[in-house]
mmCIF file of C-alpha atoms in Angstrom:
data_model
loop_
_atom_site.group_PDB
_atom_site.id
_atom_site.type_symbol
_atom_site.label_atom_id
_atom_site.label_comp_id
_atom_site.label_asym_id
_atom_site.label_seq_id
_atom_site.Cartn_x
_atom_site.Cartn_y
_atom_site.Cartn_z
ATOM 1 C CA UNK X 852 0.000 0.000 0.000
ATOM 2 C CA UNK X 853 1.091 3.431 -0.743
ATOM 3 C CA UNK X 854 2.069 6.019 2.120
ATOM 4 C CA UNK X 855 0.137 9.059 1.721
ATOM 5 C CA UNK X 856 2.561 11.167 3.493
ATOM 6 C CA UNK X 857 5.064 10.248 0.559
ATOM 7 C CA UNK X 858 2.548 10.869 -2.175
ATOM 8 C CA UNK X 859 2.045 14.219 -0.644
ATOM 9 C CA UNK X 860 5.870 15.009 -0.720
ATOM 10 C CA UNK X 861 6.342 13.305 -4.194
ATOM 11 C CA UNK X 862 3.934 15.906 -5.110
ATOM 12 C CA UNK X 863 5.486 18.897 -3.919
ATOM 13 C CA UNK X 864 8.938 17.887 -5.822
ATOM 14 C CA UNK X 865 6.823 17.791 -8.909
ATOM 15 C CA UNK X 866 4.812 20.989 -8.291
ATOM 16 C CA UNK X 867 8.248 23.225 -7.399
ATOM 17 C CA UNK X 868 10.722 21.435 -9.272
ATOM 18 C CA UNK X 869 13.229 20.607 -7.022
ATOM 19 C CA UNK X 870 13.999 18.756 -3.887
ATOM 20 C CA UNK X 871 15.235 21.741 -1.770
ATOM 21 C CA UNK X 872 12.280 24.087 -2.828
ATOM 22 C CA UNK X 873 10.282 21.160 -1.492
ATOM 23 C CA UNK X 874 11.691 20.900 1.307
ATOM 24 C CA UNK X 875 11.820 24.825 2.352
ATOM 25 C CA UNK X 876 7.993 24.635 1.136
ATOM 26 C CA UNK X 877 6.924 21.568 3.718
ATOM 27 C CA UNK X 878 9.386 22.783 6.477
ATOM 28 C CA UNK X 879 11.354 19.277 6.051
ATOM 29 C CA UNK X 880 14.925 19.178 5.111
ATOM 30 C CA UNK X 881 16.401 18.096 1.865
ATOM 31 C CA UNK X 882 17.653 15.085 3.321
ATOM 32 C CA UNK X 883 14.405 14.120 4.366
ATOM 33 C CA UNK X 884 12.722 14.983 1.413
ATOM 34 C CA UNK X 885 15.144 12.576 -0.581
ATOM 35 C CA UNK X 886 14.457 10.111 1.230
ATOM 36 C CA UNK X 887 10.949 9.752 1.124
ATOM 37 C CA UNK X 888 10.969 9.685 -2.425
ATOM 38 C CA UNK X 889 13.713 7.377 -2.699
ATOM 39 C CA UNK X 890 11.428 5.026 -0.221
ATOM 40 C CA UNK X 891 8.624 5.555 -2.725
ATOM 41 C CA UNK X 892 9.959 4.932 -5.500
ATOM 42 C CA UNK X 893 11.190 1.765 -4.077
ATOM 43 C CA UNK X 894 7.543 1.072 -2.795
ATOM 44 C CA UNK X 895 6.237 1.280 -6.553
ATOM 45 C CA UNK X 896 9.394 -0.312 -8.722
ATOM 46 C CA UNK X 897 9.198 2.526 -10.716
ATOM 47 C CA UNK X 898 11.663 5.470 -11.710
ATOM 48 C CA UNK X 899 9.247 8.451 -10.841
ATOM 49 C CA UNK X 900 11.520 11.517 -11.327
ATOM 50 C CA UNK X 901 14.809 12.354 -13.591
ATOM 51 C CA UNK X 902 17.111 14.795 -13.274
ATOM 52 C CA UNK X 903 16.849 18.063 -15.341
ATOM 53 C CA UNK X 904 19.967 20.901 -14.915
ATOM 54 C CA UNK X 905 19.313 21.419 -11.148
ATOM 55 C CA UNK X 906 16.434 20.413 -10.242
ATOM 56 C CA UNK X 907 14.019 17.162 -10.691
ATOM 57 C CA UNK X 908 11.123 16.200 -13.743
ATOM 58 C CA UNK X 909 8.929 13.536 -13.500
ATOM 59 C CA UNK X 910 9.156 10.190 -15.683
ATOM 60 C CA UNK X 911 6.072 9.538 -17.921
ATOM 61 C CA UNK X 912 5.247 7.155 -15.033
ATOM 62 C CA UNK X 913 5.921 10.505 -12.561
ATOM 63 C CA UNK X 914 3.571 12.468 -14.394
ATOM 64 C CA UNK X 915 0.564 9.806 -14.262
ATOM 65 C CA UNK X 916 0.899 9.018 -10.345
ATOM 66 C CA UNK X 917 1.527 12.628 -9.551
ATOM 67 C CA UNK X 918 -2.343 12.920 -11.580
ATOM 68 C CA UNK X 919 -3.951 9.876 -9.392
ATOM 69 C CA UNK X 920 -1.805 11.811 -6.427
ATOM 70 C CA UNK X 921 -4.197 15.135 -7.296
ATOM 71 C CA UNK X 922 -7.349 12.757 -7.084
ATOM 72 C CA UNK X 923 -6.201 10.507 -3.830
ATOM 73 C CA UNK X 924 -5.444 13.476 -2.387
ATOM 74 C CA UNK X 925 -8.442 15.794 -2.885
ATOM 75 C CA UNK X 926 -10.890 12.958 -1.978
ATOM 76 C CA UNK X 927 -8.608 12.217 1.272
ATOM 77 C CA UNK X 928 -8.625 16.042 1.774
ATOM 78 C CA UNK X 929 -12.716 16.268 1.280
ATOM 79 C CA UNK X 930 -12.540 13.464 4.265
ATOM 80 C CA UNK X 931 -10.563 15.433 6.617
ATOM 81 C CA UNK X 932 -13.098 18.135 6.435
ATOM 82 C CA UNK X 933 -15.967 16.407 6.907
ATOM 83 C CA UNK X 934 -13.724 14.645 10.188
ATOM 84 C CA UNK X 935 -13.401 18.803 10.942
ATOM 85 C CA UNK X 936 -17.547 19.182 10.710
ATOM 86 C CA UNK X 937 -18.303 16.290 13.120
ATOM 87 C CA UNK X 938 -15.445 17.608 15.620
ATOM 88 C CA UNK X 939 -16.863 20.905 15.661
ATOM 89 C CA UNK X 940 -20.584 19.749 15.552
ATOM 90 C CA UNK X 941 -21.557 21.158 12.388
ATOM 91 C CA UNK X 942 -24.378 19.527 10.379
ATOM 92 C CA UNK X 943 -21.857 18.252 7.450
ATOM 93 C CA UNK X 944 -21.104 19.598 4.373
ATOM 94 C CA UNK X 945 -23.148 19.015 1.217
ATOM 95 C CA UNK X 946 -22.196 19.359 -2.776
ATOM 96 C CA UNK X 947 -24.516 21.485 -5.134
ATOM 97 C CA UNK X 948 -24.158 21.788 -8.772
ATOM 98 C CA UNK X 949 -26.720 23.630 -11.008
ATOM 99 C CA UNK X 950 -26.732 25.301 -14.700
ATOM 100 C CA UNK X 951 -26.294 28.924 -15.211
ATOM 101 C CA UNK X 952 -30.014 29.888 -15.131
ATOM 102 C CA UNK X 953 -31.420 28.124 -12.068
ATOM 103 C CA UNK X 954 -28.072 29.571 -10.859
ATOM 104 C CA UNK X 955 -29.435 33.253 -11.247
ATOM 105 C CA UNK X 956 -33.184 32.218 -10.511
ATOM 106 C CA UNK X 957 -32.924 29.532 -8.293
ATOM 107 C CA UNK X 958 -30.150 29.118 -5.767
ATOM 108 C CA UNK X 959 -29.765 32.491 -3.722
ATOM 109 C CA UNK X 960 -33.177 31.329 -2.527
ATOM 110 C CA UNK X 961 -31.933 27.393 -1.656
ATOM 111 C CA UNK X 962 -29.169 28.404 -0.412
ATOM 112 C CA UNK X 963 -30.827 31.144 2.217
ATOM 113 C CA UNK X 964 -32.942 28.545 3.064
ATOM 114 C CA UNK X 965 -30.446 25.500 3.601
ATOM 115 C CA UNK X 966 -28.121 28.176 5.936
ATOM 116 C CA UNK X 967 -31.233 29.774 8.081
ATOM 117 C CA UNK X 968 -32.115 26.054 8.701
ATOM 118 C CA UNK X 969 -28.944 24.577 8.937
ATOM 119 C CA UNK X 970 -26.613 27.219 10.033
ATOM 120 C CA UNK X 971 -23.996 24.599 10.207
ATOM 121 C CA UNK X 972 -23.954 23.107 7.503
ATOM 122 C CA UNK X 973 -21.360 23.794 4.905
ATOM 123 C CA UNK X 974 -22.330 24.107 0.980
ATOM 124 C CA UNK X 975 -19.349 23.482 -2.127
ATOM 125 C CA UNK X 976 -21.841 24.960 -5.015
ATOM 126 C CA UNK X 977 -20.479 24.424 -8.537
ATOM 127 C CA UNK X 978 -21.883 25.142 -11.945
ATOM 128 C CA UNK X 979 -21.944 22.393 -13.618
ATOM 129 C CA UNK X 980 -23.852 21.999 -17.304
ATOM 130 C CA UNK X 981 -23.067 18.163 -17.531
ATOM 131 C CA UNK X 982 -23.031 15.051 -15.275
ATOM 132 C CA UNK X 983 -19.810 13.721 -14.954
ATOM 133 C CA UNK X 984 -19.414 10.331 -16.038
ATOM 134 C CA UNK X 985 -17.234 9.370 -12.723
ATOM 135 C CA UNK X 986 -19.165 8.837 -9.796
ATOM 136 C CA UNK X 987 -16.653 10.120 -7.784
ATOM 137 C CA UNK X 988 -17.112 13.306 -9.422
ATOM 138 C CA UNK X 989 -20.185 14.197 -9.427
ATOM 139 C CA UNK X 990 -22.088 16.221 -6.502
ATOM 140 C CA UNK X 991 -24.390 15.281 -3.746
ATOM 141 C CA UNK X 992 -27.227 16.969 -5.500
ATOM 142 C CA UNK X 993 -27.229 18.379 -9.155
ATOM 143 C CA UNK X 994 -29.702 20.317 -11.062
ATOM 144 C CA UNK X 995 -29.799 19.041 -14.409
ATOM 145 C CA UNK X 996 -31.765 19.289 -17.951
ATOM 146 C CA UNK X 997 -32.949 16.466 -19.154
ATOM 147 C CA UNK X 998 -34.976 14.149 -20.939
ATOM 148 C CA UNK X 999 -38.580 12.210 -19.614
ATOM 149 C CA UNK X 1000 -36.943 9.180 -19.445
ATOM 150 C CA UNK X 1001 -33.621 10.274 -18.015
ATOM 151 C CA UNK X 1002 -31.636 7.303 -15.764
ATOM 152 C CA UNK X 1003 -29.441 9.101 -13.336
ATOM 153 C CA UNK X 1004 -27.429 5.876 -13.271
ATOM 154 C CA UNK X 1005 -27.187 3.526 -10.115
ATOM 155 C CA UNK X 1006 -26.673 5.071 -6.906
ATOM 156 C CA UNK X 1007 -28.513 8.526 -7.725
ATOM 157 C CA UNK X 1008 -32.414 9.160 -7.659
ATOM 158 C CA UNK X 1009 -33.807 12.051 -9.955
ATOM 159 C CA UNK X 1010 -36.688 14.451 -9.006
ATOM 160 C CA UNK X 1011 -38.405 16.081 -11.452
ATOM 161 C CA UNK X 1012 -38.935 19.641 -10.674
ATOM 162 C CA UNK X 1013 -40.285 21.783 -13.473
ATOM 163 C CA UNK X 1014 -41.237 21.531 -17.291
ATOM 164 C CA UNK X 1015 -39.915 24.945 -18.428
ATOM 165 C CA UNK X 1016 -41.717 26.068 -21.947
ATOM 166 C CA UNK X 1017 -39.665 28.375 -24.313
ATOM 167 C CA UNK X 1018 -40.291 31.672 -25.421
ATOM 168 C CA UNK X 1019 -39.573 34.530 -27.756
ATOM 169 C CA UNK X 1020 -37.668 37.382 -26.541
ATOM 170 C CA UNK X 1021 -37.806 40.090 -28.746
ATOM 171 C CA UNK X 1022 -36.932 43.968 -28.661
ATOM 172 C CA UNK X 1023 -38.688 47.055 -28.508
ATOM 173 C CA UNK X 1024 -41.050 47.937 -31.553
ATOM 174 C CA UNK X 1025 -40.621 44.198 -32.720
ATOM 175 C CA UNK X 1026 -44.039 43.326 -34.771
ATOM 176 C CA UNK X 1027 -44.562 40.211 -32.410
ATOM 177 C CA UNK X 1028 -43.951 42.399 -29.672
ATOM 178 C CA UNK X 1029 -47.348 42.385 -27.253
ATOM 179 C CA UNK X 1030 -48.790 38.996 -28.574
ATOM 180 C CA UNK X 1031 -49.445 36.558 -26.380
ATOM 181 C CA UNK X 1032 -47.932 33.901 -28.460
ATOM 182 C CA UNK X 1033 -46.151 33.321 -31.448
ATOM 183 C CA UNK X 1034 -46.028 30.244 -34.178
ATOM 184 C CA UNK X 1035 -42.662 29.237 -34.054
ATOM 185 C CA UNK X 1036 -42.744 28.795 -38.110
ATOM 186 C CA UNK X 1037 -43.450 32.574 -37.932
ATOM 187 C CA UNK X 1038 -40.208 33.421 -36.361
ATOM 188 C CA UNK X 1039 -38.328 31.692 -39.735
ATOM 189 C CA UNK X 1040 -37.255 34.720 -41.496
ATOM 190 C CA UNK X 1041 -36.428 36.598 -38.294
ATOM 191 C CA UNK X 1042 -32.936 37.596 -37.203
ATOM 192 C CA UNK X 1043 -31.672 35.139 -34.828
ATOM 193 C CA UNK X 1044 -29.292 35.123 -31.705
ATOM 194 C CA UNK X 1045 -27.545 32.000 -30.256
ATOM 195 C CA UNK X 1046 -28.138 31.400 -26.191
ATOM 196 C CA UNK X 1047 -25.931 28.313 -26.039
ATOM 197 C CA UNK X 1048 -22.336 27.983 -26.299
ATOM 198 C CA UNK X 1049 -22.273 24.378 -24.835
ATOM 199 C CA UNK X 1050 -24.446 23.108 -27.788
ATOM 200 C CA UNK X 1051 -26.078 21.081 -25.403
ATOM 201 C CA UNK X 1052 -29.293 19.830 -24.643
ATOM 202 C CA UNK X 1053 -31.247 23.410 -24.417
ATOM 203 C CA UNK X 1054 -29.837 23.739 -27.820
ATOM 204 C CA UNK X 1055 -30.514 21.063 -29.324
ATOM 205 C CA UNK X 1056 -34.362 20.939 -27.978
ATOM 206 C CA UNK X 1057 -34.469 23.953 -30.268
ATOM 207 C CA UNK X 1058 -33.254 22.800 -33.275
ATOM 208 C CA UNK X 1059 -35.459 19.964 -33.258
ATOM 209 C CA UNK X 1060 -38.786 21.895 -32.805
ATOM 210 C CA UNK X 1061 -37.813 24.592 -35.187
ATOM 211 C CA UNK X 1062 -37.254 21.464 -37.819
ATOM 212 C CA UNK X 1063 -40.386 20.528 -36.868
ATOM 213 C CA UNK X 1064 -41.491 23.559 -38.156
ATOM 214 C CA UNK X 1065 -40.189 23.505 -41.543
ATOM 215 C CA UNK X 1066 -37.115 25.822 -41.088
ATOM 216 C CA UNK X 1067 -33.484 25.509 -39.582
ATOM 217 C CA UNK X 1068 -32.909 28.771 -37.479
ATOM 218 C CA UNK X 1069 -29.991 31.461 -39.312
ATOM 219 C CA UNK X 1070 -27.865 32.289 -36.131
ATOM 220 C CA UNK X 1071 -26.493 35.822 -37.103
ATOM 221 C CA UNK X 1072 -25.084 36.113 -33.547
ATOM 222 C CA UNK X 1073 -23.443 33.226 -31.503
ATOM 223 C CA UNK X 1074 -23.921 34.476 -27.881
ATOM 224 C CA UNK X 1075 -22.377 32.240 -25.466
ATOM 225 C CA UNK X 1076 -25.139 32.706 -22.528
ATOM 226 C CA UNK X 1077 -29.001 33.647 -21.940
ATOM 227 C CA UNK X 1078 -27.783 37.463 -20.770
ATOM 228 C CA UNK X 1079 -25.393 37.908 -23.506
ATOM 229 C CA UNK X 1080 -28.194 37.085 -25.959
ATOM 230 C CA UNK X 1081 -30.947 39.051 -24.216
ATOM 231 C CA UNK X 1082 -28.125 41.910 -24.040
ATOM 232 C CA UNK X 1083 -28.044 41.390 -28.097
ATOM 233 C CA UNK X 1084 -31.728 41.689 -28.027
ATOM 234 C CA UNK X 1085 -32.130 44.802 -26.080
ATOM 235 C CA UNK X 1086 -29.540 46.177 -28.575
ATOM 236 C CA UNK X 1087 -32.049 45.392 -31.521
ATOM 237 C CA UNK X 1088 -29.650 43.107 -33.649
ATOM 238 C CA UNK X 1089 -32.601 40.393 -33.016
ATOM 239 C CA UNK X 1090 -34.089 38.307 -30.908
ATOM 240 C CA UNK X 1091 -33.482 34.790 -29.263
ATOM 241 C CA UNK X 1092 -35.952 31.746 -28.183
ATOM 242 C CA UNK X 1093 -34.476 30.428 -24.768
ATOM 243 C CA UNK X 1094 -36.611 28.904 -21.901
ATOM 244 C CA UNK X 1095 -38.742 30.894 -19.764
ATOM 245 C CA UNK X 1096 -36.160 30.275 -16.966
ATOM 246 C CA UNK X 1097 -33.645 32.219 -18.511
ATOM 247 C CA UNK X 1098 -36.270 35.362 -19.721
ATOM 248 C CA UNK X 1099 -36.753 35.501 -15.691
ATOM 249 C CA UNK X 1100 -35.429 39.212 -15.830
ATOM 250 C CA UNK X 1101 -35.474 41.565 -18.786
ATOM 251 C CA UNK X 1102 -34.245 44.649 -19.607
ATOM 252 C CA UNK X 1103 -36.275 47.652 -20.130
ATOM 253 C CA UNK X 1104 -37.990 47.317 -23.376
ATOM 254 C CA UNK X 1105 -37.251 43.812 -24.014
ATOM 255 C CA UNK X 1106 -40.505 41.804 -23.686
ATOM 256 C CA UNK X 1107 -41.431 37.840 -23.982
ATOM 257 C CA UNK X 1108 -43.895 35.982 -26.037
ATOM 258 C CA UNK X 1109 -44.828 32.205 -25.525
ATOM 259 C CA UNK X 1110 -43.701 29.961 -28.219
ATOM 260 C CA UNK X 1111 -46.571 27.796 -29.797
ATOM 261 C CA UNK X 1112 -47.440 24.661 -32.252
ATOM 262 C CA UNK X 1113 -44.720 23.427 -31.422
ATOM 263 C CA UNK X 1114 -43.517 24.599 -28.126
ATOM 264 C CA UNK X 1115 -39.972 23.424 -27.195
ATOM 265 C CA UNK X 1116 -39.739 22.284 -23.870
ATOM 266 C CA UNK X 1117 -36.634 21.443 -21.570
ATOM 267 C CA UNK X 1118 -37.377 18.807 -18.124
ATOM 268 C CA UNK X 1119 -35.881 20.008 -15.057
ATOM 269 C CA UNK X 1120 -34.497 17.538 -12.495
ATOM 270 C CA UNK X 1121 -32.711 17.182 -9.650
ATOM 271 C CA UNK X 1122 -30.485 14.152 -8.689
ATOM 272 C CA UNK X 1123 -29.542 13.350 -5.000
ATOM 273 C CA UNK X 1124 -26.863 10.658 -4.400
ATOM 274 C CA UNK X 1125 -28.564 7.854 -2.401
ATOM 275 C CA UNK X 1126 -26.167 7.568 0.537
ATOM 276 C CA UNK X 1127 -26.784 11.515 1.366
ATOM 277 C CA UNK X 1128 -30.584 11.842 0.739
ATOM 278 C CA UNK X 1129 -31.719 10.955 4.435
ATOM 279 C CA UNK X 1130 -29.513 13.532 5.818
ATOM 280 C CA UNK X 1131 -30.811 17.123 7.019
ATOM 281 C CA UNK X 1132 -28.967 18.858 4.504
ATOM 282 C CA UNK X 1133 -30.148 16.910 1.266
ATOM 283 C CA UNK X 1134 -34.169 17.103 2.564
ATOM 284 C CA UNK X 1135 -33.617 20.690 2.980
ATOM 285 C CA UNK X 1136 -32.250 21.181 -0.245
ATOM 286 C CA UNK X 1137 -34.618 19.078 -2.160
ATOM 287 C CA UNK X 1138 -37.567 20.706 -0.426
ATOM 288 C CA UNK X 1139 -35.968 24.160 -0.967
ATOM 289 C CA UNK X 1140 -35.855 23.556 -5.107
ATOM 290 C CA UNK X 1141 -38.978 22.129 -5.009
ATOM 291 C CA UNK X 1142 -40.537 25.435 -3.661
ATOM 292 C CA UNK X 1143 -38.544 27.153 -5.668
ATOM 293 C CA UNK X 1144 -40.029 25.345 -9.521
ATOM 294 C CA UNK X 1145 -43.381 25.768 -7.850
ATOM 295 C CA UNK X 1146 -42.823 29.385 -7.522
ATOM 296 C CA UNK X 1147 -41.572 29.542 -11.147
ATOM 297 C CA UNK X 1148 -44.909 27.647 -12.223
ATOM 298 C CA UNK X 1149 -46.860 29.907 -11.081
ATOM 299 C CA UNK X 1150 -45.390 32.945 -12.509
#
């Protein structure tokens, strides 16, 4: 089995180069320092790190355990905190990723509510647009976009939390401008700006309902964000079709129309990890969004 403490000092060599700036950078001396790694790379069989002029590069073999070192490491180091939490009595810690706009809508709220409940509790919030594909990287709880028959994979449980309709946002004077709703075919000819650098699900939602309208969208602007876009709007160089979500807050001017026949349509989940969901934290969280897409129904 690997020492830890050696993995930790292997990986200070790599990160500053040398064995002395190691050493002045744990408080160890040199001597020390060498001998660790010369006890680790004894441990593996392998030859881990080469001299270059006066100081030290990894191997090819270096450079791929001082990567697993970065993972081993972080994980170990996400364990000593939550060792910290249950010394100090806190509630735990909990893991929150979410997409941009239920980022902006959504979370100020959660997260107000998690803290006033939970005042101990610690919260890592990340946006996040995908699920990873490692388990070990993905969050406690993640707001996603998805499909009806989405499988969070084994492990995780998915909530669905909102069916979020898109509409038109158009700018001032715009002949649409005031309707209640628009044919989707009608917005063919119209100048169009992209909402979605990722090209990802949002975006492709789109492009399937305007082809099953009879017309692939021209893109004269590729915006990498709902506010960027709605920023291009305001400025009249067109207007964009994103999901009510992200039309939450317009500019001056800028108004919304619903989207009709068809009306694209993105699912809104959220996924808890299985071994978290009885705790405090996750409840609270889950009951928190909850409230939250039943506000956004309503509106």
């Amino acid at each position: 089995m690997l020492d830890v403490h050696r993995l930790r000092i292997f990986r200070s060599v790599v990160a500053s180069g040398s064995v002395q700036a190691a050493a002045a950078n744990l408080g160890y001396t040199p001597s020390a320092v060498s001998q660790h790694l010369t006890a680790l790379q004894r441990e593996t069989g392998l030859a881990l790190l080469v001299r270059a002029g006066r100081g030290l590069t990894p191997t090819a073999a270096g450079h791929a355990l001082a990567a697993e070192a970065d993972r081993v490491l972080a994980r170990l180091g996400a364990a000593e905190s939550l060792v910290a939490d249950l010394r100090a009595g806190r509630t735990g810690a909990l893991s929150i990723a979410y997409f941009a706009s239920v980022g902006a809508a959504w979370m100020p709220l959660v997260v107000r509510r998690v803290l006033t409940e939970l005042p101990g509790v610690r919260l890592d919030l990340e946006l996040r647009e995908h699920i990873p594909d490692s388990r070990e990287e993905r969050a406690d709880v993640q707001v996603v976009v998805a499909g009806t028959a989405f499988d969070p994979g084994s492990g995780f449980t998915a909530h669905h939390l909102l069916d979020d309709p898109y509409v038109a946002v158009l700018p001032a004077g715009h002949r649409l401008a005031g309707q209640e709703e628009v044919d989707l075919a009608d917005l063919a000819d119209e100048r169009w700006v992209d909402n979605d650098f990722a090209r990802g699900w949002c975006r492709a939602n789109l492009i399937e309902a305007c082809t099953a309208a009879g017309f692939s969208p021209a893109f004269r602007v590729e915006a990498h964000d709902y506010p960027t876009a709605v920023a291009f709007v305001a400025a009249g160089i067109g207007l964009t079709v994103l999901p009510t979500l992200g039309a939450a807050h317009l500019p001056h001017g800028v108004s919304r129309v619903r989207v009709v026949r068809p009306t694209p349509v993105r699912s809104i989940h959220v996924v808890v990890h299985d071994a978290i969901a009885h705790t405090p934290a996750a409840r609270t969280t889950l009951a928190a969004l909850r409230e939250a897409a039943g506000s956004a129904n309503e509106r």
